[in-house]
Amino acid sequence: DAKTTQPPSMDCAEGRAANLPCNHSTISGNEYVYWYRQIHSQGPQYIIHGLKNNETNEMASLIITEDRKSSTLILPHATLRDTAVYYCIVKESNSGYALNFGKGTSLLVTP
Amino acid sequence: GAVVSQHPSWVICKSGTSVKIECRSLDFQATTMFWYRQFPKQSLMLMATSNEGSKATYEQGVEKDKFLINHASLTLSTLTVTSAHPEDSSFYICSGSPGPNTGELFFGEGSRLTVL
């Protein structure tokens, strides 16, 4: 069972920031927050991950609350190609453990 | 990021035949690979964990005799769907990790199986 809760769908206008929330109130101290996305009929793509500090890379920013019970993925300037299902997953940083996907958020970026 | 390649991208087969899907890590060695399947409008479901040189570990409800997994090298894992039936039609996706302390997983492009 997924340990995260995400809204099922969101819309965003092209060029605007997309802010995707995720609740993970039962996260444990050694679990990271990972974000992946899946464009239709493709394999999931890694976006970003973090433990407790905010993180930024070329794709997105990850804001984690101080109590670590929730986080927000920010796509600063959404494009049509960002339309995808976004998955927030909590996991220990260990390659021996698989990712357990919940239902994710279906983001639709509109012109 | 690291690259994982799957082949074939899509396959159509007759009921009762077997189909093999290959998953290769192109620029890293994957001690562990994971196999998922995804039915239409659903999320990815973990089928099995494949460790190089040992038997795969299957999730509850996944028949190990039907979904044969081989991980003979650090760069290749294969999934064989034996005696396929229409209900096995799905999107099969593999993933692997480039390092023991790296939590990221990199995914293949997926293989769409249609059983007639």
Tab-separated table of C-alpha atoms in Angstrom:
chain	number	residue	atom	x	y	z
A	1	ASP	CA	0.000	0.000	0.000
A	2	ALA	CA	1.260	3.419	-0.961
A	3	LYS	CA	2.488	5.607	1.881
A	4	THR	CA	1.704	8.798	0.040
A	5	THR	CA	-1.417	10.736	-0.881
A	6	GLN	CA	-1.638	12.850	-4.011
A	7	PRO	CA	-4.513	14.603	-5.762
A	8	PRO	CA	-5.686	12.478	-8.693
A	9	SER	CA	-5.440	15.260	-11.248
A	10	MET	CA	-4.314	18.834	-11.782
A	11	ASP	CA	-4.286	21.329	-14.612
A	12	CYS	CA	-1.658	23.931	-15.342
A	13	ALA	CA	-1.326	26.555	-18.043
A	14	GLU	CA	1.724	26.353	-20.243
A	15	GLY	CA	4.505	28.611	-19.002
A	16	ARG	CA	3.165	28.757	-15.475
A	17	ALA	CA	4.590	26.949	-12.479
A	18	ALA	CA	3.080	23.575	-11.674
A	19	ASN	CA	2.994	22.800	-7.965
A	20	LEU	CA	2.244	19.168	-7.201
A	21	PRO	CA	1.567	18.340	-3.549
A	22	CYS	CA	2.184	15.089	-1.743
A	23	ASN	CA	1.323	14.007	1.780
A	24	HIS	CA	3.510	11.415	3.491
A	25	SER	CA	2.605	11.782	7.136
A	26	THR	CA	3.970	8.375	8.154
A	27	ILE	CA	7.413	8.856	6.620
A	28	SER	CA	10.215	7.471	8.753
A	29	GLY	CA	13.537	9.133	9.486
A	30	ASN	CA	15.557	7.155	6.959
A	31	GLU	CA	13.094	7.422	4.096
A	32	TYR	CA	13.636	9.744	1.188
A	33	VAL	CA	10.973	11.404	-0.942
A	34	TYR	CA	11.285	10.481	-4.614
A	35	TRP	CA	9.423	11.925	-7.557
A	36	TYR	CA	8.997	10.164	-10.862
A	37	ARG	CA	6.791	10.874	-13.814
A	38	GLN	CA	5.342	8.699	-16.531
A	39	ILE	CA	4.451	10.059	-19.904
A	40	HIS	CA	1.801	8.017	-21.639
A	41	SER	CA	3.037	4.599	-22.826
A	42	GLN	CA	6.580	5.167	-21.595
A	43	GLY	CA	8.563	3.956	-18.618
A	44	PRO	CA	8.759	6.183	-15.532
A	45	GLN	CA	11.373	8.917	-15.506
A	46	TYR	CA	13.281	9.950	-12.398
A	47	ILE	CA	12.828	13.627	-11.519
A	48	ILE	CA	14.281	14.390	-8.122
A	49	HIS	CA	14.578	13.152	-4.568
A	50	GLY	CA	15.356	14.557	-1.137
A	51	LEU	CA	15.577	13.733	2.547
A	52	LYS	CA	14.813	16.932	4.415
A	53	ASN	CA	16.464	19.813	2.609
A	54	ASN	CA	14.926	21.437	-0.424
A	55	GLU	CA	16.434	20.225	-3.657
A	56	THR	CA	16.660	21.667	-7.151
A	57	ASN	CA	17.878	20.268	-10.426
A	58	GLU	CA	17.437	21.051	-14.086
A	59	MET	CA	13.988	19.519	-14.133
A	60	ALA	CA	12.310	20.638	-10.939
A	61	SER	CA	12.466	21.787	-7.353
A	62	LEU	CA	11.432	19.751	-4.342
A	63	ILE	CA	10.199	21.505	-1.230
A	64	ILE	CA	9.913	19.343	1.878
A	65	THR	CA	8.181	20.679	4.983
A	66	GLU	CA	10.167	20.887	8.176
A	67	ASP	CA	8.217	18.036	9.760
A	68	ARG	CA	8.699	16.019	6.530
A	69	LYS	CA	5.053	15.077	6.452
A	70	SER	CA	4.467	16.645	3.072
A	71	SER	CA	6.299	17.910	0.045
A	72	THR	CA	5.714	19.824	-3.171
A	73	LEU	CA	7.227	19.231	-6.555
A	74	ILE	CA	7.570	22.419	-8.550
A	75	LEU	CA	7.947	22.562	-12.307
A	76	PRO	CA	8.868	26.216	-12.698
A	77	HIS	CA	7.737	26.741	-16.282
A	78	ALA	CA	5.475	23.934	-17.370
A	79	THR	CA	5.432	22.935	-21.026
A	80	LEU	CA	3.045	20.700	-22.950
A	81	ARG	CA	5.643	17.939	-22.741
A	82	ASP	CA	5.300	17.954	-18.968
A	83	THR	CA	1.839	16.409	-19.286
A	84	ALA	CA	2.249	13.112	-17.433
A	85	VAL	CA	1.368	11.183	-14.304
A	86	TYR	CA	3.574	12.274	-11.421
A	87	TYR	CA	4.355	9.843	-8.647
A	88	CYS	CA	5.546	10.764	-5.174
A	89	ILE	CA	7.183	7.812	-3.429
A	90	VAL	CA	8.870	7.429	-0.069
A	91	LYS	CA	11.665	4.911	0.157
A	92	GLU	CA	14.865	4.151	1.940
A	93	SER	CA	17.899	5.036	-0.127
A	94	ASN	CA	18.818	1.456	-0.910
A	95	SER	CA	18.826	-0.106	-4.323
A	96	GLY	CA	17.653	-3.387	-2.841
A	97	TYR	CA	14.198	-1.999	-2.380
A	98	ALA	CA	11.755	-1.481	-5.206
A	99	LEU	CA	9.629	1.593	-5.712
A	100	ASN	CA	6.001	1.128	-4.740
A	101	PHE	CA	3.877	3.280	-6.980
A	102	GLY	CA	0.609	4.785	-5.832
A	103	LYS	CA	-1.925	6.308	-8.162
A	104	GLY	CA	-0.035	9.549	-8.693
A	105	THR	CA	-1.273	12.882	-9.995
A	106	SER	CA	-2.234	13.230	-13.627
A	107	LEU	CA	-0.965	16.651	-14.670
A	108	LEU	CA	-2.419	18.216	-17.784
A	109	VAL	CA	-0.579	21.216	-19.149
A	110	THR	CA	-2.799	23.261	-21.420
A	111	PRO	CA	-1.856	25.798	-24.108
B	1	GLY	CA	20.687	9.507	-15.986
B	2	ALA	CA	21.482	5.867	-16.499
B	3	VAL	CA	19.981	4.102	-19.496
B	4	VAL	CA	17.871	0.977	-19.447
B	5	SER	CA	16.717	-0.536	-22.710
B	6	GLN	CA	13.907	-3.010	-23.248
B	7	HIS	CA	13.200	-5.158	-26.246
B	8	PRO	CA	10.806	-5.600	-27.891
B	9	SER	CA	8.839	-2.386	-27.452
B	10	TRP	CA	5.680	-4.168	-28.410
B	11	VAL	CA	4.738	-7.707	-29.267
B	12	ILE	CA	1.601	-9.492	-30.369
B	13	CYS	CA	1.342	-13.201	-29.867
B	14	LYS	CA	-1.189	-15.997	-30.008
B	15	SER	CA	-2.675	-17.462	-26.882
B	16	GLY	CA	-0.596	-20.364	-25.579
B	17	THR	CA	2.736	-19.160	-26.900
B	18	SER	CA	5.660	-17.836	-24.874
B	19	VAL	CA	7.169	-14.383	-25.142
B	20	LYS	CA	10.562	-13.201	-23.922
B	21	ILE	CA	11.262	-9.587	-22.986
B	22	GLU	CA	14.822	-8.393	-22.527
B	23	CYS	CA	15.980	-5.644	-20.213
B	24	ARG	CA	19.498	-4.275	-20.551
B	25	SER	CA	21.347	-1.686	-18.511
B	26	LEU	CA	23.458	0.053	-21.144
B	27	ASP	CA	25.829	2.186	-19.105
B	28	PHE	CA	25.820	0.654	-15.645
B	29	GLN	CA	25.831	-2.686	-13.922
B	30	ALA	CA	22.653	-3.602	-12.126
B	31	THR	CA	22.949	-6.115	-9.320
B	32	THR	CA	19.222	-5.839	-8.844
B	33	MET	CA	16.538	-5.330	-11.426
B	34	PHE	CA	12.809	-5.038	-10.887
B	35	TRP	CA	9.970	-6.066	-13.153
B	36	TYR	CA	6.647	-4.260	-13.142
B	37	ARG	CA	3.459	-4.556	-15.108
B	38	GLN	CA	0.851	-1.934	-15.736
B	39	PHE	CA	-2.708	-2.479	-16.864
B	40	PRO	CA	-4.586	0.314	-18.666
B	41	LYS	CA	-5.393	3.309	-16.466
B	42	GLN	CA	-3.677	1.704	-13.495
B	43	SER	CA	-0.417	2.280	-11.699
B	44	LEU	CA	2.691	0.154	-11.939
B	45	MET	CA	2.612	-3.044	-9.925
B	46	LEU	CA	5.794	-4.760	-8.850
B	47	MET	CA	5.966	-8.329	-10.116
B	48	ALA	CA	9.373	-9.519	-9.015
B	49	THR	CA	12.841	-8.585	-7.889
B	50	SER	CA	15.655	-10.048	-9.924
B	51	ASN	CA	19.115	-10.471	-8.438
B	52	GLU	CA	22.085	-11.324	-10.631
B	53	GLY	CA	23.049	-14.934	-10.295
B	54	SER	CA	20.185	-15.983	-8.064
B	55	LYS	CA	16.502	-16.797	-8.242
B	56	ALA	CA	14.034	-13.988	-8.522
B	57	THR	CA	11.742	-13.031	-5.674
B	58	TYR	CA	8.117	-12.794	-6.737
B	59	GLU	CA	5.392	-10.648	-5.265
B	60	GLN	CA	2.317	-12.279	-3.825
B	61	GLY	CA	-0.069	-13.369	-6.517
B	62	VAL	CA	2.530	-13.502	-9.303
B	63	GLU	CA	3.057	-17.024	-10.619
B	64	LYS	CA	6.745	-17.790	-10.811
B	65	ASP	CA	6.210	-20.663	-13.221
B	66	LYS	CA	4.343	-18.420	-15.591
B	67	PHE	CA	6.618	-15.400	-15.446
B	68	LEU	CA	10.151	-16.751	-15.716
B	69	ILE	CA	12.856	-14.285	-14.810
B	70	ASN	CA	16.524	-14.780	-15.560
B	71	HIS	CA	19.268	-12.393	-14.485
B	72	ALA	CA	22.379	-14.079	-15.774
B	73	SER	CA	24.588	-11.012	-16.000
B	74	LEU	CA	24.892	-7.589	-14.441
B	75	THR	CA	23.524	-5.950	-17.565
B	76	LEU	CA	20.767	-8.294	-18.703
B	77	SER	CA	17.556	-9.559	-17.180
B	78	THR	CA	14.852	-11.366	-19.113
B	79	LEU	CA	11.175	-11.947	-18.443
B	80	THR	CA	9.479	-14.829	-20.230
B	81	VAL	CA	5.717	-14.993	-20.201
B	82	THR	CA	4.939	-18.656	-20.688
B	83	SER	CA	1.725	-19.969	-22.194
B	84	ALA	CA	0.416	-16.449	-22.552
B	85	HIS	CA	-3.291	-15.744	-22.299
B	86	PRO	CA	-5.261	-12.608	-23.164
B	87	GLU	CA	-5.349	-11.588	-19.503
B	88	ASP	CA	-1.535	-11.354	-19.594
B	89	SER	CA	-1.811	-8.499	-22.062
B	90	SER	CA	-0.171	-5.592	-20.305
B	91	PHE	CA	2.659	-3.079	-20.307
B	92	TYR	CA	5.767	-4.672	-18.792
B	93	ILE	CA	8.494	-2.405	-17.461
B	94	CYS	CA	11.884	-3.206	-15.989
B	95	SER	CA	14.133	-1.050	-13.860
B	96	GLY	CA	17.571	-1.160	-12.337
B	97	SER	CA	19.847	0.828	-10.090
B	98	PRO	CA	23.434	1.825	-10.863
B	99	GLY	CA	24.736	1.584	-7.332
B	100	PRO	CA	24.182	-0.028	-3.930
B	101	ASN	CA	23.755	3.282	-2.159
B	102	THR	CA	21.721	4.979	-4.835
B	103	GLY	CA	18.021	4.923	-4.276
B	104	GLU	CA	17.202	6.045	-7.780
B	105	LEU	CA	15.858	3.501	-10.169
B	106	PHE	CA	16.045	3.904	-13.910
B	107	PHE	CA	13.346	2.423	-16.053
B	108	GLY	CA	13.178	0.882	-19.465
B	109	GLU	CA	10.838	2.164	-22.135
B	110	GLY	CA	8.391	-0.637	-21.453
B	111	SER	CA	7.155	-3.538	-23.560
B	112	ARG	CA	3.532	-3.759	-24.549
B	113	LEU	CA	2.301	-7.323	-24.826
B	114	THR	CA	-0.936	-8.146	-26.594
B	115	VAL	CA	-2.105	-11.743	-26.477
B	116	LEU	CA	-4.758	-12.670	-29.022
